[in-house]
CSV table of C-alpha atoms and ligand atoms in Angstrom, one decimal:
chain,number,residue,atom,x,y,z
A,1,UNK,CA,72.9,175.5,114.5
A,2,UNK,CA,71.4,172.9,111.9
A,3,UNK,CA,67.2,172.6,111.7
A,4,UNK,CA,65.7,175.7,114.1
A,5,UNK,CA,62.5,173.8,115.2
A,6,UNK,CA,59.5,175.4,117.0
A,7,UNK,CA,57.6,173.8,119.1
A,8,UNK,CA,53.1,172.8,119.5
A,9,UNK,CA,53.1,175.6,121.5
A,10,UNK,CA,55.0,178.2,119.3
A,11,UNK,CA,52.4,177.6,116.6
A,12,UNK,CA,51.5,181.2,115.2
A,13,UNK,CA,47.5,182.1,116.8
A,14,UNK,CA,47.0,184.5,114.2
A,15,UNK,CA,47.6,184.7,110.4
A,16,UNK,CA,48.7,188.4,109.9
A,17,UNK,CA,46.0,190.6,107.5
A,18,UNK,CA,48.3,192.7,105.3
A,19,UNK,CA,45.8,194.7,103.4
A,20,UNK,CA,45.8,197.0,106.6
A,21,UNK,CA,49.7,197.2,105.8
A,22,UNK,CA,49.1,198.7,102.5
A,23,UNK,CA,50.8,202.1,101.0
A,24,UNK,CA,47.0,202.6,99.6
A,25,UNK,CA,43.9,201.4,98.9
A,26,UNK,CA,43.5,197.7,96.4
A,27,UNK,CA,40.5,198.3,93.1
A,28,UNK,CA,37.4,196.3,93.9
A,29,UNK,CA,36.9,192.8,91.9
A,30,UNK,CA,34.5,193.6,89.3
A,31,UNK,CA,31.6,191.6,88.2
A,32,UNK,CA,31.9,190.0,84.5
A,33,UNK,CA,28.5,191.4,83.4
A,34,UNK,CA,27.5,195.1,85.0
A,35,UNK,CA,31.1,195.9,85.4
A,36,UNK,CA,30.4,197.3,88.1
A,37,UNK,CA,32.4,196.2,92.3
A,38,UNK,CA,31.1,192.7,93.2
A,39,UNK,CA,28.0,192.7,95.6
A,40,UNK,CA,28.7,190.3,98.5
A,41,UNK,CA,24.9,188.1,97.7
A,42,UNK,CA,26.9,186.7,94.3
A,43,UNK,CA,30.2,185.4,96.0
A,44,UNK,CA,28.3,184.5,99.5
A,45,UNK,CA,26.1,181.2,96.0
A,46,UNK,CA,29.8,179.9,96.4
A,47,UNK,CA,32.3,180.6,99.2
A,48,UNK,CA,31.1,181.0,103.2
A,49,UNK,CA,30.6,184.4,105.0
A,50,UNK,CA,33.6,184.2,107.4
A,51,UNK,CA,36.6,183.8,103.8
A,52,UNK,CA,34.2,186.2,102.3
A,53,UNK,CA,35.0,188.8,105.4
A,54,UNK,CA,38.1,187.9,104.9
A,55,UNK,CA,38.8,188.7,101.8
A,56,UNK,CA,38.1,192.8,102.2
A,57,UNK,CA,38.9,192.5,106.2
A,58,UNK,CA,40.9,195.7,107.7
A,59,UNK,CA,42.0,193.9,111.1
A,60,UNK,CA,45.8,193.2,111.2
A,61,UNK,CA,45.2,190.1,113.0
A,62,UNK,CA,42.8,187.2,112.7
A,63,UNK,CA,42.1,184.7,115.1
A,64,UNK,CA,43.5,180.9,114.1
A,65,UNK,CA,40.4,178.5,115.5
A,66,UNK,CA,41.1,176.2,117.4
A,67,UNK,CA,39.5,173.2,115.4
A,68,UNK,CA,42.3,174.9,112.3
A,69,UNK,CA,45.3,175.1,114.9
A,70,UNK,CA,44.4,171.1,115.7
A,71,UNK,CA,45.4,170.1,112.6
A,72,UNK,CA,47.7,172.0,111.5
A,73,UNK,CA,49.6,171.3,114.2
A,74,UNK,CA,49.6,167.2,112.2
A,75,UNK,CA,52.7,169.1,110.1
A,76,UNK,CA,53.6,172.4,112.0
A,77,UNK,CA,55.8,174.0,113.1
A,78,UNK,CA,57.2,173.7,110.1
A,79,UNK,CA,61.1,173.1,110.3
A,80,UNK,CA,63.7,176.7,108.8
A,81,UNK,CA,66.6,174.4,107.9
A,82,UNK,CA,70.0,175.7,107.3
A,83,UNK,CA,70.9,174.6,103.6
A,84,UNK,CA,74.9,173.9,105.0
A,85,UNK,CA,76.4,171.6,102.3
A,86,UNK,CA,74.5,173.8,99.4
A,87,UNK,CA,77.1,176.3,100.8
A,88,UNK,CA,79.9,174.1,101.6
A,89,UNK,CA,79.1,172.5,97.9
A,90,UNK,CA,79.2,176.9,96.7
A,91,UNK,CA,81.4,177.6,98.4
A,92,UNK,CA,79.2,180.7,98.7
A,93,UNK,CA,79.8,183.0,102.6
A,94,UNK,CA,75.8,183.4,102.2
A,95,UNK,CA,74.1,181.3,105.3
A,96,UNK,CA,71.1,179.5,103.2
A,97,UNK,CA,68.5,178.3,105.0
A,98,UNK,CA,65.2,177.4,104.1
A,99,UNK,CA,61.4,176.7,105.4
A,100,UNK,CA,60.5,173.3,105.0
A,101,UNK,CA,56.2,173.5,104.1
A,102,UNK,CA,57.0,169.6,101.8
A,103,UNK,CA,56.3,168.5,105.5
A,104,UNK,CA,52.5,168.1,105.6
A,105,UNK,CA,51.1,165.6,104.4
A,106,UNK,CA,50.0,166.4,101.4
A,107,UNK,CA,53.5,167.9,100.6
A,108,UNK,CA,53.0,171.5,99.7
A,109,UNK,CA,52.4,174.5,101.7
A,110,UNK,CA,48.6,174.1,100.1
A,111,UNK,CA,47.2,172.6,103.3
A,112,UNK,CA,47.6,175.6,105.5
A,113,UNK,CA,44.6,177.1,103.2
A,114,UNK,CA,43.0,174.0,102.1
A,115,UNK,CA,41.9,173.4,106.0
A,116,UNK,CA,40.6,177.0,107.1
A,117,UNK,CA,38.7,176.7,103.7
A,118,UNK,CA,37.1,173.3,104.8
A,119,UNK,CA,36.4,174.1,108.1
A,120,UNK,CA,34.6,177.8,107.3
A,121,UNK,CA,32.5,176.4,105.1
A,122,UNK,CA,31.8,173.6,107.5
A,123,UNK,CA,30.8,175.1,110.6
A,124,UNK,CA,28.4,176.8,107.8
A,125,UNK,CA,26.8,173.3,107.4
A,126,UNK,CA,28.2,173.9,104.0
A,127,UNK,CA,28.2,169.1,102.8
A,128,UNK,CA,30.9,169.9,99.8
A,129,UNK,CA,33.3,171.6,98.8
A,130,UNK,CA,33.9,171.6,94.7
A,131,UNK,CA,37.6,172.8,92.6
A,132,UNK,CA,39.8,172.4,90.0
A,133,UNK,CA,43.1,171.0,89.8
A,134,UNK,CA,45.9,170.4,87.2
A,135,UNK,CA,48.9,168.2,87.9
A,136,UNK,CA,46.6,167.3,91.7
A,137,UNK,CA,48.3,169.2,94.1
A,138,UNK,CA,45.4,171.6,95.2
A,139,UNK,CA,42.8,168.8,94.6
A,140,UNK,CA,45.5,166.7,97.3
A,141,UNK,CA,45.4,169.2,99.5
A,142,UNK,CA,41.7,169.8,99.6
A,143,UNK,CA,41.1,166.0,99.6
A,144,UNK,CA,42.9,166.0,102.6
A,145,UNK,CA,41.0,168.9,104.8
A,146,UNK,CA,37.7,167.8,103.7
A,147,UNK,CA,38.0,164.0,104.6
A,148,UNK,CA,39.4,166.1,108.1
A,149,UNK,CA,36.4,167.9,108.7
A,150,UNK,CA,33.8,165.2,107.3
A,151,UNK,CA,32.5,166.6,104.2
A,152,UNK,CA,32.7,166.3,100.5
A,153,UNK,CA,34.5,166.9,98.2
A,154,UNK,CA,35.0,166.8,94.3
A,155,UNK,CA,37.9,167.4,92.4
A,156,UNK,CA,37.8,168.2,88.3
A,157,UNK,CA,41.1,167.1,87.0
A,158,UNK,CA,42.0,168.5,83.7
A,159,UNK,CA,41.9,165.3,81.5
A,160,UNK,CA,45.1,165.3,80.3
A,161,UNK,CA,46.7,165.5,84.2
A,162,UNK,CA,44.1,161.8,85.3
A,163,UNK,CA,45.1,160.0,82.2
A,164,UNK,CA,49.1,160.7,82.5
A,165,UNK,CA,49.6,161.4,85.8
A,166,UNK,CA,47.8,159.2,87.9
A,167,UNK,CA,49.4,159.4,91.5
A,168,UNK,CA,48.0,162.5,92.8
A,169,UNK,CA,44.7,161.5,91.5
A,170,UNK,CA,45.1,158.0,93.6
A,171,UNK,CA,46.4,160.6,96.7
A,172,UNK,CA,42.9,162.5,96.4
A,173,UNK,CA,41.0,159.1,96.5
A,174,UNK,CA,42.7,157.9,99.2
A,175,UNK,CA,41.5,161.0,101.2
A,176,UNK,CA,37.8,160.1,100.3
A,177,UNK,CA,37.8,162.6,97.7
A,178,UNK,CA,35.9,162.2,93.9
A,179,UNK,CA,38.2,162.8,90.7
A,180,UNK,CA,36.3,163.6,87.6
A,181,UNK,CA,38.1,163.7,84.6
A,182,UNK,CA,37.3,167.3,82.4
A,183,UNK,CA,35.5,168.4,80.5
A,184,UNK,CA,32.8,166.6,81.9
A,185,UNK,CA,29.6,165.2,80.5
A,186,UNK,CA,28.1,166.5,84.9
A,187,UNK,CA,28.1,170.2,84.3
A,188,UNK,CA,26.7,172.2,81.1
A,189,UNK,CA,29.9,174.2,80.7
A,190,UNK,CA,31.4,170.4,80.2
A,191,UNK,CA,29.0,168.9,78.2
A,192,UNK,CA,29.3,172.3,75.7
A,193,UNK,CA,33.4,171.6,75.2
A,194,UNK,CA,32.5,167.4,75.4
A,195,UNK,CA,29.8,168.3,71.7
A,196,UNK,CA,31.9,170.4,70.0
A,197,UNK,CA,35.4,168.0,70.7
A,198,UNK,CA,34.7,165.0,72.1
A,199,UNK,CA,38.2,164.1,72.6
A,200,UNK,CA,39.4,167.3,74.0
A,201,UNK,CA,42.1,167.6,77.4
A,202,UNK,CA,40.9,169.8,79.2
A,203,UNK,CA,42.5,172.3,80.2
A,204,UNK,CA,42.6,174.6,83.8
A,205,UNK,CA,40.3,177.4,82.6
A,206,UNK,CA,38.0,174.5,81.7
A,207,UNK,CA,37.9,172.7,84.8
A,208,UNK,CA,37.4,175.8,86.7
A,209,UNK,CA,33.9,176.9,85.3
A,210,UNK,CA,33.3,172.9,85.6
A,211,UNK,CA,33.7,173.9,89.7
A,212,UNK,CA,31.8,176.6,89.3
A,213,UNK,CA,29.1,175.5,88.4
A,214,UNK,CA,29.1,172.4,90.7
A,215,UNK,CA,29.4,174.5,93.6
A,216,UNK,CA,26.2,177.7,91.8
A,217,UNK,CA,23.7,175.4,90.7
A,218,UNK,CA,23.8,173.2,94.4
A,219,UNK,CA,22.8,174.8,97.3
A,220,UNK,CA,24.8,171.8,99.9
A,221,UNK,CA,27.9,172.8,98.0
A,222,UNK,CA,30.9,176.0,97.7
A,223,UNK,CA,34.2,176.8,95.5
A,224,UNK,CA,37.3,176.9,97.0
A,225,UNK,CA,40.4,177.6,95.3
A,226,UNK,CA,44.0,177.2,96.3
A,227,UNK,CA,45.6,180.6,95.3
A,228,UNK,CA,45.4,184.4,94.2
A,229,UNK,CA,42.6,184.8,96.6
A,230,UNK,CA,43.6,187.7,99.5
A,231,UNK,CA,41.8,184.7,102.2
A,232,UNK,CA,44.3,182.2,101.1
A,233,UNK,CA,47.4,184.4,101.5
A,234,UNK,CA,46.1,185.5,104.7
A,235,UNK,CA,45.9,181.8,106.1
A,236,UNK,CA,49.6,180.8,104.5
A,237,UNK,CA,50.9,183.4,106.6
A,238,UNK,CA,51.6,181.3,109.1
A,239,UNK,CA,54.7,180.4,106.9
A,240,UNK,CA,56.5,183.6,107.0
A,241,UNK,CA,54.9,184.3,111.4
A,242,UNK,CA,56.9,181.2,112.2
A,243,UNK,CA,60.0,181.7,110.1
A,244,UNK,CA,60.3,185.3,111.6
A,245,UNK,CA,60.2,183.5,115.1
A,246,UNK,CA,62.7,181.6,114.3
A,247,UNK,CA,65.2,183.7,113.3
A,248,UNK,CA,64.9,185.8,116.1
A,249,UNK,CA,66.0,181.8,118.0
A,250,UNK,CA,69.3,182.4,115.9
A,251,UNK,CA,70.0,186.4,116.4
A,252,UNK,CA,70.2,186.1,112.7
A,253,UNK,CA,68.0,187.5,110.1
A,254,UNK,CA,67.4,187.2,106.5
A,255,UNK,CA,68.4,190.0,104.0
A,256,UNK,CA,67.0,188.5,101.2
A,257,UNK,CA,63.6,185.9,101.5
A,258,UNK,CA,62.8,184.6,98.1
A,259,UNK,CA,59.6,181.9,97.2
A,260,UNK,CA,58.3,180.5,93.8
A,261,UNK,CA,55.1,182.3,92.4
A,262,UNK,CA,52.3,180.6,90.4
A,263,UNK,CA,49.7,182.3,91.8
A,264,UNK,CA,51.5,184.4,94.7
A,265,UNK,CA,50.7,182.0,98.0
A,266,UNK,CA,53.6,180.7,99.3
A,267,UNK,CA,55.1,184.5,98.0
A,268,UNK,CA,53.2,186.6,100.4
A,269,UNK,CA,52.7,183.6,102.9
A,270,UNK,CA,56.6,183.5,103.6
A,271,UNK,CA,57.4,187.4,102.0
A,272,UNK,CA,54.1,189.5,104.7
A,273,UNK,CA,55.5,188.4,108.1
A,274,UNK,CA,59.1,189.9,107.3
A,275,UNK,CA,57.2,193.4,104.7
A,276,UNK,CA,55.4,194.1,107.7
A,277,UNK,CA,58.8,194.7,109.6
A,278,UNK,CA,59.4,197.2,106.7
A,279,UNK,CA,56.3,199.0,107.0
A,280,UNK,CA,56.5,199.3,110.4
A,281,UNK,CA,60.5,199.4,111.6
A,282,UNK,CA,61.4,200.8,108.5
A,283,UNK,CA,63.9,197.6,107.8
A,284,UNK,CA,64.0,198.6,104.7
A,285,UNK,CA,67.3,196.7,103.1
A,286,UNK,CA,65.7,193.9,103.2
A,287,UNK,CA,64.5,192.5,99.6
A,288,UNK,CA,62.2,189.7,98.3
A,289,UNK,CA,62.4,187.5,94.9
A,290,UNK,CA,59.3,186.6,93.5
A,291,UNK,CA,60.8,184.4,90.7
A,292,UNK,CA,58.0,182.8,87.6
A,293,UNK,CA,58.6,180.2,84.7
A,294,UNK,CA,60.1,182.3,81.9
A,295,UNK,CA,57.5,180.5,79.9
A,296,UNK,CA,54.3,182.2,82.0
A,297,UNK,CA,56.4,185.3,83.3
A,298,UNK,CA,53.4,187.4,84.6
A,299,UNK,CA,54.9,189.3,86.5
A,300,UNK,CA,57.8,190.1,83.9
A,301,UNK,CA,56.2,190.7,80.7
A,302,UNK,CA,52.3,190.9,81.9
A,303,UNK,CA,50.3,193.9,81.5
A,304,UNK,CA,48.7,195.0,85.2
A,305,UNK,CA,44.9,195.7,84.6
A,306,UNK,CA,41.7,193.8,84.8
A,307,UNK,CA,41.8,190.4,83.9
A,308,UNK,CA,39.3,186.8,84.2
A,309,UNK,CA,40.6,184.8,86.7
A,310,UNK,CA,39.4,181.7,84.4
A,311,UNK,CA,39.7,181.8,80.1
A,312,UNK,CA,35.4,181.4,79.9
A,313,UNK,CA,35.4,185.0,81.3
A,314,UNK,CA,33.0,184.3,84.5
A,315,UNK,CA,34.8,184.6,87.3
A,316,UNK,CA,35.5,188.9,88.8
A,317,UNK,CA,37.7,190.9,86.9
A,318,UNK,CA,40.7,191.2,89.7
A,319,UNK,CA,43.1,194.2,88.6
A,320,UNK,CA,46.2,192.1,88.5
A,321,UNK,CA,49.8,191.7,86.1
A,322,UNK,CA,48.0,189.4,84.0
A,323,UNK,CA,49.1,188.0,80.2
A,324,UNK,CA,45.6,187.7,79.6
A,325,UNK,CA,42.5,185.6,80.5
A,326,UNK,CA,43.1,183.3,77.0
A,327,UNK,CA,46.7,183.0,77.3
A,328,UNK,CA,47.8,179.4,77.1
A,329,UNK,CA,51.4,178.6,79.1
A,330,UNK,CA,53.2,175.6,77.1
A,331,UNK,CA,53.1,173.0,79.2
A,332,UNK,CA,56.2,172.9,81.0
A,333,UNK,CA,57.1,170.9,84.3
A,334,UNK,CA,55.9,172.3,87.5
A,335,UNK,CA,52.4,172.4,86.6
A,336,UNK,CA,51.8,175.0,89.9
A,337,UNK,CA,53.6,178.0,88.3
A,338,UNK,CA,51.1,177.7,84.9
A,339,UNK,CA,48.8,180.4,85.8
A,340,UNK,CA,48.5,183.5,84.0
A,341,UNK,CA,47.3,186.4,86.2
A,342,UNK,CA,48.7,186.5,89.6
A,343,UNK,CA,46.9,187.4,93.6
A,344,UNK,CA,45.7,191.1,93.2
A,345,UNK,CA,48.5,191.9,96.6
A,346,UNK,CA,51.4,190.0,94.9
A,347,UNK,CA,50.6,192.7,92.0
A,348,UNK,CA,50.2,195.7,94.2
A,349,UNK,CA,52.8,194.7,95.8
A,350,UNK,CA,55.2,195.1,93.4
A,351,UNK,CA,54.1,197.3,91.0
A,352,UNK,CA,54.7,200.0,93.7
A,353,UNK,CA,58.4,198.3,94.1
A,354,UNK,CA,58.1,196.5,97.1
A,355,UNK,CA,59.2,193.3,95.8
A,356,UNK,CA,61.0,192.2,93.1
A,357,UNK,CA,60.4,189.3,90.4
A,358,UNK,CA,63.0,187.4,87.8
A,359,UNK,CA,62.2,184.9,85.7
A,360,UNK,CA,64.0,181.5,85.0
A,361,UNK,CA,64.2,178.6,82.3
A,362,UNK,CA,63.1,175.4,82.4
A,363,UNK,CA,66.3,174.1,82.5
A,364,UNK,CA,68.2,176.1,84.3
A,365,UNK,CA,65.9,175.2,87.6
A,366,UNK,CA,66.4,171.1,87.1
A,367,UNK,CA,70.0,172.1,87.3
A,368,UNK,CA,69.5,174.1,90.7
A,369,UNK,CA,66.9,171.0,91.6
A,370,UNK,CA,69.6,168.5,91.6
A,371,UNK,CA,72.3,170.3,92.8
A,372,UNK,CA,70.0,170.6,95.9
A,373,UNK,CA,68.5,167.0,95.7
A,374,UNK,CA,72.6,166.2,95.3
A,375,UNK,CA,73.2,167.9,98.3
A,376,UNK,CA,70.7,168.6,100.9
A,377,UNK,CA,68.7,165.5,99.6
A,378,UNK,CA,65.4,166.7,99.9
A,379,UNK,CA,64.0,165.9,96.1
A,380,UNK,CA,62.2,169.3,95.2
A,381,UNK,CA,58.8,170.4,93.6
A,382,UNK,CA,60.0,171.2,90.5
A,383,UNK,CA,57.8,174.8,91.4
A,384,UNK,CA,60.1,174.8,95.1
A,385,UNK,CA,62.7,174.5,92.4
A,386,UNK,CA,62.4,177.5,90.5
A,387,UNK,CA,63.5,179.7,94.2
A,388,UNK,CA,66.2,177.4,94.7
A,389,UNK,CA,67.3,178.3,91.3
A,390,UNK,CA,67.8,181.9,92.5
A,391,UNK,CA,68.9,181.3,96.0
A,392,UNK,CA,72.1,179.8,94.1
A,393,UNK,CA,72.2,182.7,92.3
A,394,UNK,CA,72.3,185.2,94.8
A,395,UNK,CA,74.5,183.3,97.1
A,396,UNK,CA,76.9,183.2,93.9
A,397,UNK,CA,76.8,185.8,94.0
A,398,UNK,CA,77.8,186.3,97.6
A,399,UNK,CA,80.6,184.6,96.8
A,400,UNK,CA,81.9,186.9,94.4
A,401,UNK,CA,81.8,190.0,96.5
A,402,UNK,CA,82.4,188.0,99.0
A,403,UNK,CA,79.3,189.2,101.1
A,404,UNK,CA,78.3,187.1,104.0
A,405,UNK,CA,74.6,188.0,103.1
A,406,UNK,CA,71.6,185.7,104.2
A,407,UNK,CA,69.4,183.9,102.2
A,408,UNK,CA,65.6,182.3,103.0
A,409,UNK,CA,63.8,180.6,100.4
A,410,UNK,CA,60.4,178.0,100.5
A,411,UNK,CA,60.6,174.9,99.8
A,412,UNK,CA,56.8,175.1,99.2
A,413,UNK,CA,56.5,171.3,98.8
A,414,UNK,CA,58.7,167.6,97.4
A,415,UNK,CA,58.7,167.1,94.1
A,416,UNK,CA,58.4,162.9,94.4
A,417,UNK,CA,55.6,162.8,92.4
A,418,UNK,CA,56.9,164.2,89.6
A,419,UNK,CA,59.0,161.9,89.1
A,420,UNK,CA,58.5,161.7,86.3
A,421,UNK,CA,60.3,165.3,84.7
A,422,UNK,CA,63.2,164.2,86.7
A,423,UNK,CA,63.6,161.3,84.2
A,424,UNK,CA,63.3,162.9,81.1
A,425,UNK,CA,65.9,166.5,82.4
A,426,UNK,CA,68.5,163.8,83.6
A,427,UNK,CA,67.9,162.2,80.3
A,428,UNK,CA,68.7,165.1,78.3
A,429,UNK,CA,65.5,165.4,77.2
A,430,UNK,CA,64.1,168.6,79.2
A,431,UNK,CA,63.3,171.5,76.8
A,432,UNK,CA,63.0,175.0,77.9
B,1,PLP,C1,50.0,175.1,93.8
B,1,PLP,C2,52.2,175.3,94.1
B,1,PLP,C3,52.4,176.2,94.0
B,1,PLP,C4,52.1,177.9,93.1
B,1,PLP,O1,50.8,178.2,93.8
B,1,PLP,P1,51.5,179.5,94.5
B,1,PLP,O2,50.1,180.0,94.9
B,1,PLP,O3,51.9,181.4,94.3
B,1,PLP,O4,52.3,179.4,95.9
B,1,PLP,C5,54.3,176.4,94.0
B,1,PLP,N1,54.5,175.3,94.7
B,1,PLP,C6,54.1,174.4,95.3
B,1,PLP,C7,54.7,173.0,95.9
B,1,PLP,C8,52.9,173.6,94.9
B,1,PLP,O5,51.9,173.2,95.1
């Protein structure tokens, strides 16, 4: 079978919360000023109650509201595809499958969480969400979701990207989002930067500070984050829950599950439901590989310690693998993987040796991206191509060992807005 589809009625009705299944408890978030555990009232200034509860919930299953399911059905359930042509190209006995999250309107897995986030804010009376975006993937996913629930969306977009990458901005504006180049003169944090340096190109750290300040200073406005936090990974578990069901249909099971890691949300989304079996059904042999860029090797070279989520040190401190909140990753083409830290849950699992991590160089990633494009047709996002690289490496190892291993990777998004990077690679101008 080439594609395994589920019907509308088979869409998961609950998200899987991994927190109660972890072998231990996660360290609490700490207040940036007092260094004491964060109190809920501080979080309530920028997040809705429902999401704060999900963040620390000890319930294994959390209902997906019908209003969210109704929107999910625009593109979910997503196909599980077998990459026969890639297998043939590699001459491998391995079976390679991928979960195709590129079929959403925004072209990535991010609407799996932007939609419930917009919904839970809407029902608590919030009129507007503010957020930051680098290359524009999260900003477009949130603009899409806010529009569907009739709330406004303000996106602080890193100024260089705003100027150099107009298409994602236009996508956001088409869905009704208001896009502001950051640093902007509309917030104190933005003003401060501009006073010192009117030509500052911006950074994700500055954009986060602007978006958080916007939410904290307006009663009708909340802030939304596209990765890292527990509730974001929770929403993404629809990916793995569907994939498990799809594998059941064809009487197979993956031996190894692979996904790229920026903040960890698409990795957590596909892996957690399979990891649950490892916890409960003694499936000890299933492997899980997190793939990160060599230019931003958070898990493989970072320290496991408390750090801020942003550059300015305004967010709570989280216990995670981090390269330091002042680490400025080189500008690689997988913009979505340039984050100094990582999800606290993913960090915990890695620290406990329950998952593996590898880092890969950019040119090897694009080599894999081209192989995939030319065998399977879909042009993958540079982020997703990190997972493809390692899936190919695993398939080659299987060939050498003459092993019929079953490989699953997550295609977290397509790369149709990243063609400039493909152009550079094909011209031989892309460097590690
Ligand atoms: C944002 C993004 C990522 C990285 O984010 P995670 O939270 O680590 O999943 C990966 N792939 C695509 C296509 C993205 O847009």
